[in-house]
Tab-separated table of C-alpha atoms in Angstrom:
chain	number	residue	atom	x	y	z
S	38	MET	CA	-94.100	-53.895	28.044
S	39	PHE	CA	-96.822	-52.124	31.069
S	40	SER	CA	-93.644	-51.373	33.122
S	41	ALA	CA	-91.609	-50.559	30.253
S	42	ILE	CA	-94.189	-48.337	29.626
S	43	VAL	CA	-93.251	-46.783	32.940
S	44	ALA	CA	-89.672	-46.837	33.162
S	45	ILE	CA	-89.034	-44.757	29.001
S	46	PHE	CA	-92.027	-42.098	29.894
S	47	SER	CA	-91.654	-41.761	33.270
S	48	ILE	CA	-87.731	-40.170	32.325
S	49	PHE	CA	-88.878	-38.474	28.441
S	50	ALA	CA	-91.630	-36.930	30.725
S	51	THR	CA	-89.648	-34.853	33.074
S	52	LEU	CA	-86.386	-34.198	30.569
S	53	SER	CA	-84.667	-34.839	33.329
S	54	LEU	CA	-84.935	-31.618	34.807
S	55	GLU	CA	-85.630	-33.190	38.441
S	56	LEU	CA	-82.121	-34.143	38.932
S	57	GLY	CA	-81.319	-30.305	39.118
S	58	ILE	CA	-83.311	-30.037	42.253
S	59	LEU	CA	-80.305	-32.008	43.574
S	60	GLY	CA	-77.431	-30.580	42.319
S	61	ALA	CA	-78.949	-26.570	42.458
S	62	ASP	CA	-76.715	-24.141	45.061
S	63	ARG	CA	-79.526	-21.911	46.246
S	64	ARG	CA	-83.247	-23.721	47.173
S	65	SER	CA	-84.865	-21.210	44.546
S	66	GLU	CA	-83.285	-22.636	42.120
S	67	SER	CA	-83.758	-26.690	43.274
S	68	LEU	CA	-87.755	-25.389	43.421
S	69	ARG	CA	-87.154	-23.881	39.802
S	70	PHE	CA	-86.291	-28.182	38.354
S	71	ALA	CA	-88.924	-29.213	40.440
S	72	THR	CA	-91.835	-27.306	38.738
S	73	GLY	CA	-89.607	-27.417	35.485
S	74	GLY	CA	-90.224	-31.257	35.698
S	75	LEU	CA	-93.454	-31.285	36.875
S	76	ALA	CA	-94.303	-29.130	33.401
S	77	ALA	CA	-93.106	-30.937	31.221
S	78	ALA	CA	-94.634	-34.516	32.440
S	79	LEU	CA	-97.954	-32.700	33.285
S	80	PHE	CA	-97.281	-31.284	28.977
S	81	ALA	CA	-95.830	-34.898	28.235
S	82	THR	CA	-99.072	-36.427	29.464
S	83	ALA	CA	-101.305	-33.847	27.799
S	84	ILE	CA	-100.067	-35.290	24.328
S	85	ALA	CA	-99.158	-38.792	25.319
S	86	LEU	CA	-103.235	-39.472	26.020
S	87	PRO	CA	-104.933	-38.967	23.420
S	88	ALA	CA	-101.992	-41.435	21.865
S	89	ALA	CA	-102.637	-43.695	24.530
S	90	ILE	CA	-106.370	-44.245	23.206
S	91	PHE	CA	-105.515	-44.252	19.307
S	92	ILE	CA	-102.379	-46.774	19.411
S	93	GLY	CA	-103.824	-48.390	22.815
S	94	GLY	CA	-104.634	-52.563	21.456
S	95	SER	CA	-102.850	-51.704	17.782
S	96	ALA	CA	-99.185	-52.488	17.801
S	97	PRO	CA	-96.744	-52.597	19.181
S	98	PHE	CA	-99.438	-52.621	21.831
S	99	GLY	CA	-101.519	-55.452	20.886
S	100	GLN	CA	-101.062	-57.549	24.019
S	101	LEU	CA	-101.967	-54.411	26.156
S	102	PRO	CA	-105.599	-52.830	25.900
S	103	ILE	CA	-106.521	-49.201	26.227
S	104	TRP	CA	-106.968	-49.263	29.974
S	105	ALA	CA	-103.763	-50.213	30.602
S	106	VAL	CA	-101.999	-47.680	28.190
S	107	CYS	CA	-103.405	-44.939	30.383
S	108	ALA	CA	-103.301	-46.204	33.253
S	109	ALA	CA	-99.135	-46.368	32.428
S	110	LEU	CA	-99.256	-42.359	32.358
S	111	ALA	CA	-101.314	-42.064	35.547
S	112	VAL	CA	-98.266	-44.315	36.960
S	113	CYS	CA	-95.692	-42.270	35.201
S	114	LEU	CA	-97.008	-39.078	36.646
S	115	THR	CA	-97.411	-40.318	39.858
S	116	THR	CA	-93.753	-41.715	39.386
S	117	VAL	CA	-92.810	-38.147	38.468
S	118	LEU	CA	-94.633	-36.988	41.420
S	119	GLN	CA	-93.009	-39.460	43.892
S	120	LEU	CA	-88.826	-38.914	42.454
S	121	THR	CA	-90.011	-34.620	42.897
S	122	ALA	CA	-91.022	-35.125	46.018
S	123	THR	CA	-88.068	-37.022	47.196
S	124	ASN	CA	-84.990	-34.754	45.624
S	125	TRP	CA	-86.720	-32.025	47.628
S	126	ALA	CA	-86.733	-33.932	50.919
S	127	ILE	CA	-83.017	-34.690	50.528
S	128	ARG	CA	-82.211	-30.999	48.869
S	129	THR	CA	-84.334	-29.462	52.402
S	130	ASP	CA	-82.040	-32.333	54.734
S	131	ARG	CA	-84.915	-33.769	55.478
S	132	ASN	CA	-83.187	-37.535	54.717
S	133	ASN	CA	-85.011	-39.726	57.151
S	134	ARG	CA	-88.698	-38.106	55.118
S	135	ALA	CA	-86.683	-39.133	51.649
S	136	ALA	CA	-85.940	-42.573	53.227
S	137	ARG	CA	-89.558	-43.518	54.656
S	138	ALA	CA	-90.728	-42.534	50.617
S	139	THR	CA	-88.289	-44.712	50.007
S	140	PHE	CA	-88.959	-47.798	51.530
S	141	ALA	CA	-92.798	-47.318	51.650
S	142	GLY	CA	-92.409	-46.690	47.753
S	143	LEU	CA	-90.203	-50.334	47.369
S	144	ALA	CA	-92.528	-52.080	49.259
S	145	GLY	CA	-96.101	-50.659	48.987
S	146	ARG	CA	-96.155	-52.040	45.132
S	147	SER	CA	-94.592	-55.466	45.814
S	148	LEU	CA	-96.814	-56.408	48.476
S	149	LEU	CA	-99.614	-54.330	47.137
S	150	GLN	CA	-98.810	-56.112	43.443
S	151	VAL	CA	-99.003	-59.279	45.719
S	152	GLY	CA	-102.175	-58.697	47.881
S	153	PHE	CA	-104.178	-57.608	45.188
S	154	GLY	CA	-102.447	-60.530	42.309
S	155	PHE	CA	-103.669	-63.287	45.200
S	156	TRP	CA	-106.862	-61.167	46.057
S	157	PHE	CA	-107.991	-60.140	42.520
S	158	GLY	CA	-105.322	-61.538	40.114
S	159	GLY	CA	-104.774	-60.426	36.368
S	160	LEU	CA	-103.451	-57.438	35.261
S	161	GLY	CA	-106.366	-55.193	37.186
S	162	GLY	CA	-104.165	-56.303	40.452
S	163	LEU	CA	-100.897	-55.676	39.895
S	164	ILE	CA	-101.490	-52.887	37.929
S	165	ALA	CA	-104.047	-50.804	40.620
S	166	GLY	CA	-100.918	-52.486	42.917
S	167	GLU	CA	-97.911	-51.056	41.138
S	168	TRP	CA	-100.114	-47.245	41.204
S	169	LEU	CA	-100.983	-47.162	44.648
S	170	GLY	CA	-97.465	-48.549	45.911
S	171	ARG	CA	-96.228	-45.392	43.617
S	172	VAL	CA	-99.129	-43.644	45.884
S	173	ALA	CA	-97.510	-44.512	49.376
S	174	GLY	CA	-93.990	-43.366	48.457
S	175	TRP	CA	-95.120	-39.714	46.803
S	176	LEU	CA	-97.639	-39.068	49.983
S	177	THR	CA	-94.957	-39.792	52.919
S	178	ALA	CA	-92.408	-37.135	50.746
S	179	GLU	CA	-95.000	-34.711	50.307
S	180	ALA	CA	-94.404	-30.988	51.418
S	181	GLY	CA	-96.258	-28.891	49.394
S	182	THR	CA	-93.197	-29.390	46.741
S	183	ALA	CA	-96.170	-30.120	44.443
S	184	ARG	CA	-98.380	-27.531	44.976
S	185	ALA	CA	-95.521	-24.749	45.001
S	186	ALA	CA	-94.744	-26.023	41.925
S	187	LEU	CA	-98.469	-25.896	40.248
S	188	ARG	CA	-99.120	-22.476	42.088
S	189	ARG	CA	-96.224	-21.163	39.714
S	190	ILE	CA	-97.077	-22.889	36.894
S	191	THR	CA	-100.619	-21.592	36.571
S	192	SER	CA	-99.088	-18.004	37.657
S	193	ALA	CA	-95.539	-17.400	36.110
S	194	PRO	CA	-95.437	-19.773	32.888
S	195	ARG	CA	-92.727	-17.732	30.953
S	196	ARG	CA	-91.335	-17.907	33.667
S	197	ILE	CA	-91.009	-21.444	33.164
S	198	VAL	CA	-90.097	-22.252	29.851
S	199	ALA	CA	-87.299	-18.874	30.493
S	200	HIS	CA	-86.265	-21.827	33.310
S	201	LEU	CA	-86.196	-24.999	30.576
S	202	SER	CA	-84.354	-22.343	27.590
S	203	ARG	CA	-81.140	-21.396	31.043
S	204	ASN	CA	-80.955	-25.309	31.079
S	205	ARG	CA	-81.470	-27.514	27.951
S	206	ARG	CA	-78.345	-29.500	28.195
S	207	TYR	CA	-80.438	-31.769	30.905
S	208	PRO	CA	-82.836	-32.864	27.607
S	209	PHE	CA	-80.434	-32.611	25.366
S	210	TYR	CA	-77.733	-34.719	26.891
S	211	VAL	CA	-78.834	-36.461	31.291
S	212	THR	CA	-81.770	-37.623	29.592
S	213	PRO	CA	-80.201	-39.565	26.745
S	214	ALA	CA	-78.036	-40.845	28.604
S	215	VAL	CA	-80.714	-42.225	31.425
S	216	SER	CA	-82.520	-43.688	28.353
S	217	ILE	CA	-79.491	-45.629	27.811
S	218	GLU	CA	-78.288	-46.537	31.295
S	219	VAL	CA	-82.508	-47.824	31.478
S	220	ALA	CA	-81.712	-49.978	28.398
S	221	LEU	CA	-78.255	-51.731	28.894
S	222	VAL	CA	-80.978	-53.141	32.104
S	223	TRP	CA	-83.975	-54.546	30.074
S	224	LEU	CA	-81.748	-55.752	26.773
S	225	PRO	CA	-79.557	-57.601	27.466
S	226	ALA	CA	-82.076	-60.573	28.410
S	227	PRO	CA	-84.197	-60.291	25.238
S	228	PHE	CA	-80.968	-59.803	23.272
S	229	PHE	CA	-79.871	-63.359	24.974
S	230	ALA	CA	-83.617	-64.763	23.803
S	231	ILE	CA	-83.147	-63.474	20.296
S	232	ALA	CA	-79.836	-64.951	20.205
S	233	TYR	CA	-79.519	-68.150	21.442
S	234	GLY	CA	-83.462	-68.903	22.381
S	235	PRO	CA	-86.572	-68.481	25.472
S	236	ASP	CA	-84.804	-70.464	27.664
S	237	VAL	CA	-81.588	-68.390	27.996
S	238	GLY	CA	-83.153	-65.069	28.212
S	239	GLY	CA	-85.271	-66.459	30.754
S	240	PHE	CA	-81.988	-67.371	32.832
S	241	VAL	CA	-80.940	-63.515	31.785
S	242	ALA	CA	-84.013	-61.838	32.836
S	243	LEU	CA	-84.632	-63.411	36.088
S	244	ILE	CA	-80.975	-62.282	37.345
S	245	GLN	CA	-81.406	-59.119	36.044
S	246	ARG	CA	-84.687	-59.421	38.296
S	247	LEU	CA	-82.600	-60.190	41.359
S	248	GLY	CA	-79.599	-57.972	40.325
S	249	SER	CA	-81.748	-55.138	39.461
S	250	ALA	CA	-84.057	-54.976	43.029
S	251	PRO	CA	-81.043	-53.915	44.702
S	252	LEU	CA	-79.301	-51.376	42.664
S	253	THR	CA	-82.567	-49.630	42.316
S	254	ILE	CA	-82.222	-48.873	46.142
S	255	VAL	CA	-79.024	-48.379	46.181
S	256	ASN	CA	-80.022	-45.440	43.457
S	257	GLN	CA	-82.529	-43.768	45.140
S	258	SER	CA	-80.334	-43.321	48.821
S	259	LEU	CA	-77.041	-43.511	48.608
S	260	GLY	CA	-77.184	-41.956	45.090
S	261	GLN	CA	-79.815	-39.168	46.253
S	262	LEU	CA	-77.821	-38.252	48.783
S	263	VAL	CA	-74.444	-38.123	47.439
S	264	HIS	CA	-75.307	-35.781	44.560
S	265	ARG	CA	-76.468	-33.534	47.309
S	266	HIS	CA	-74.339	-33.531	49.522
S	267	ALA	CA	-70.866	-34.075	46.866
S	268	GLY	CA	-71.841	-30.730	44.508
S	269	ASP	CA	-71.089	-29.024	47.972
S	270	MET	CA	-67.419	-31.027	49.290
S	271	ILE	CA	-66.943	-31.080	45.717
S	272	ARG	CA	-65.897	-27.070	45.161
S	273	VAL	CA	-64.749	-26.778	48.844
S	274	ASN	CA	-63.321	-30.318	49.726
S	275	PRO	CA	-62.557	-32.468	46.549
S	276	ARG	CA	-60.151	-34.645	48.252
S	277	ARG	CA	-63.285	-36.162	50.815
S	278	VAL	CA	-65.461	-36.732	48.003
S	279	LEU	CA	-62.387	-39.098	46.003
S	280	THR	CA	-61.957	-40.844	49.775
S	281	LEU	CA	-65.239	-41.226	50.191
S	282	THR	CA	-65.743	-42.738	46.199
S	283	SER	CA	-62.314	-45.427	46.676
S	284	GLY	CA	-63.126	-45.943	50.430
S	285	LEU	CA	-67.042	-47.260	49.029
S	286	VAL	CA	-64.757	-49.724	46.809
S	287	LEU	CA	-61.893	-50.730	49.780
S	288	ALA	CA	-65.308	-51.642	51.511
S	289	THR	CA	-67.199	-53.558	48.489
S	290	LEU	CA	-64.775	-55.557	46.952
S	291	PRO	CA	-64.629	-58.097	50.134
S	292	LEU	CA	-68.310	-58.513	49.604
S	293	LEU	CA	-68.183	-59.208	45.929
S	294	ALA	CA	-65.589	-61.774	46.428
S	295	VAL	CA	-67.597	-63.398	48.945
S	296	LEU	CA	-70.760	-63.813	46.809
S	297	MET	CA	-68.545	-64.889	44.405
S	298	ALA	CA	-67.107	-67.352	46.204
S	299	VAL	CA	-71.005	-69.115	47.525
S	300	LEU	CA	-71.874	-68.174	43.892
S	301	TRP	CA	-68.883	-70.859	42.868
S	302	PHE	CA	-69.646	-73.428	45.161
S	303	TYR	CA	-73.432	-73.226	46.289
S	304	GLY	CA	-74.996	-71.162	43.044
S	305	GLU	CA	-76.230	-74.117	41.320
S	306	GLN	CA	-77.461	-76.092	44.421
S	307	ILE	CA	-79.160	-72.315	46.190
S	308	ALA	CA	-81.131	-71.392	42.897
S	309	GLY	CA	-82.356	-74.696	42.525
S	310	ALA	CA	-84.091	-74.685	45.863
S	311	VAL	CA	-85.252	-71.814	45.366
S	312	PHE	CA	-86.658	-71.795	42.411
S	313	GLY	CA	-86.602	-75.564	41.243
S	314	THR	CA	-84.491	-78.025	39.120
S	315	ALA	CA	-85.257	-76.293	35.712
S	316	TRP	CA	-83.414	-73.110	36.945
S	317	ARG	CA	-80.825	-75.219	38.220
S	318	GLN	CA	-77.858	-73.027	35.490
S	319	ALA	CA	-79.546	-68.795	36.554
S	320	GLY	CA	-77.608	-70.002	39.720
S	321	LEU	CA	-74.326	-69.937	36.617
S	322	VAL	CA	-75.474	-66.923	35.721
S	323	ALA	CA	-75.403	-65.168	38.210
S	324	LEU	CA	-72.297	-65.361	38.799
S	325	ILE	CA	-71.105	-64.493	35.935
S	326	PHE	CA	-73.420	-61.156	36.026
S	327	ALA	CA	-71.969	-60.609	39.192
S	328	PRO	CA	-69.199	-58.397	38.275
S	329	LEU	CA	-71.211	-56.441	36.153
S	330	TYR	CA	-74.228	-56.174	38.934
S	331	TYR	CA	-70.820	-54.321	41.077
S	332	VAL	CA	-69.609	-52.034	38.271
S	333	GLN	CA	-73.326	-50.620	37.918
S	334	PHE	CA	-73.812	-50.329	40.878
S	335	LEU	CA	-70.757	-48.430	41.407
S	336	SER	CA	-71.323	-45.877	38.672
S	337	LEU	CA	-74.618	-45.085	40.020
S	338	VAL	CA	-72.271	-42.913	42.408
S	339	THR	CA	-70.327	-41.726	39.627
S	340	ASN	CA	-72.675	-40.667	37.236
S	341	ARG	CA	-74.192	-38.346	39.980
S	342	LEU	CA	-70.469	-37.217	40.105
S	343	ILE	CA	-70.557	-36.418	36.238
S	344	LEU	CA	-73.950	-34.314	37.373
S	345	VAL	CA	-72.269	-32.518	39.781
S	346	LEU	CA	-68.859	-32.039	37.878
S	347	ASP	CA	-70.986	-30.144	34.958
S	348	ARG	CA	-69.945	-33.134	32.787
S	349	MET	CA	-72.933	-33.689	30.855
S	350	ARG	CA	-72.014	-34.487	27.483
S	351	LEU	CA	-69.189	-37.350	29.669
S	352	LYS	CA	-72.573	-38.943	30.898
S	353	LEU	CA	-74.155	-39.167	27.535
S	354	ALA	CA	-70.857	-40.778	25.799
S	355	ALA	CA	-70.039	-43.397	28.866
S	356	SER	CA	-73.628	-44.415	28.446
S	357	GLY	CA	-72.924	-44.708	24.363
S	358	LEU	CA	-69.736	-46.551	25.322
S	359	HIS	CA	-72.029	-48.631	27.349
S	360	LEU	CA	-74.422	-48.908	24.646
S	361	VAL	CA	-72.188	-49.939	21.807
S	362	VAL	CA	-70.574	-52.552	23.741
S	363	LEU	CA	-73.441	-54.530	24.919
S	364	VAL	CA	-74.874	-54.836	21.041
S	365	ALA	CA	-71.768	-55.559	19.516
S	366	SER	CA	-70.706	-58.719	21.908
S	367	LEU	CA	-73.445	-60.577	21.188
S	368	PRO	CA	-72.264	-60.647	16.859
S	369	ALA	CA	-69.083	-61.130	18.514
S	370	ALA	CA	-69.745	-63.985	20.295
S	371	ARG	CA	-71.974	-65.753	17.533
S	372	LEU	CA	-68.929	-65.200	14.942
S	373	ALA	CA	-66.501	-66.509	17.362
S	374	GLY	CA	-68.746	-69.581	17.664
S	375	LEU	CA	-69.471	-69.251	21.132
S	376	ASP	CA	-71.681	-71.191	23.811
S	377	TRP	CA	-74.891	-68.895	25.591
S	378	LEU	CA	-72.373	-69.162	28.681
S	379	GLY	CA	-68.917	-67.913	26.714
S	380	ALA	CA	-71.152	-64.779	25.157
S	381	MET	CA	-72.644	-63.978	28.375
S	382	ALA	CA	-68.692	-64.242	29.822
S	383	LEU	CA	-67.892	-61.803	26.502
S	384	LEU	CA	-70.530	-59.535	27.841
S	385	VAL	CA	-69.647	-59.385	30.833
S	386	THR	CA	-66.044	-58.182	31.008
S	387	LEU	CA	-66.206	-56.271	27.790
S	388	LEU	CA	-68.920	-54.154	30.230
S	389	THR	CA	-67.242	-54.557	33.292
S	390	LEU	CA	-63.315	-52.894	31.593
S	391	SER	CA	-66.418	-50.950	30.134
S	392	TYR	CA	-67.776	-49.295	33.090
S	393	ALA	CA	-64.319	-49.876	35.475
S	394	ALA	CA	-62.751	-47.306	32.952
S	395	VAL	CA	-65.573	-44.410	33.294
S	396	PHE	CA	-65.359	-45.319	36.837
S	397	ALA	CA	-61.330	-44.154	36.912
S	398	PHE	CA	-61.851	-41.580	34.386
S	399	VAL	CA	-64.983	-39.788	36.797
S	400	LEU	CA	-61.518	-40.298	39.677
S	401	TRP	CA	-58.548	-39.059	37.463
S	402	LEU	CA	-61.621	-35.543	37.316
S	403	VAL	CA	-62.349	-35.425	40.928
S	404	ASP	CA	-58.640	-35.291	42.130
S	405	ALA	CA	-57.970	-33.042	39.166
S	406	ARG	CA	-60.177	-30.540	40.700
S	407	ARG	CA	-58.572	-31.416	44.558
S	408	ARG	CA	-55.097	-30.267	42.906
S	409	SER	CA	-56.954	-26.791	41.183
S	410	VAL	CA	-58.096	-26.421	44.761
S	411	HIS	CA	-55.591	-27.745	46.772
S	412	PRO	CA	-52.769	-27.342	44.667
């Protein structure tokens, strides 16, 4: 519940304006996006804090104490600061700083949660590790962006409102799209738990956590770099964007084939050895979900290209398509009388085709841009 609050509120708090830092043509415009995102996050936190105190300890947060709900908002604000500082570092061509910040944030959260969990235990230790890890990531990336943004917020609030008004496509299209993308990661486990029981939901949740970790790393490294540099290339050399994206597919498809072969022959043995015999079938679940995680990996690139191409509505439409497929797959599987393995296969097949179709369409758009630049 704590993680869900952080994941979802962090998206809505900034209105997705931090993504504009990477795609803006000028540094001054990038700084305006950073300022707007931080201003929106501060405003959202100020509104949400009284609500958190009021609803904490009650439905739907009955198992989460009031202090933990309030701490989630502090973690959200730190997350916004880290994302803003990291994107600014990439925008100003300080990629090494951004890489160190990503490593410090992810590794710091993991190590501190394990350490505090071992020494202190309890929800407080886990939350403290989560927050301090994100603080480490923010401080590693921070290069005066927050101070500059705060000066602008206090000295020229009307300019911030005007900038938000000019870029309202971000909250109208990008924020809902990113929210749906987060839902696509979180929803399969509870859906399968409801449809086929908590054991099946546990298999999906375990594989989802293992699969989402590398996707998070790629999104905070390769995805952000693509967003930063594709904006320049798409205007003058879209052929280069097309070549690099196609090359990424050709370079990674053999890795997917090798992974699936290993999971086919040894997946259940590996899962049983690592997680215990009760979790042997997690290896089979990993085999089924591997193609989906692969196309989601590719979509991290195409999602950035959609923003660079200024196709905000396409991003929302694509995310909506994936969500419709996800929601419709399980009822269709139940009506067809499929067991849980058949339902997973159906879900993964339909979602993989959905992601692949959007990926192909984005490449077609890039090729169309290439033909217009170099007819």
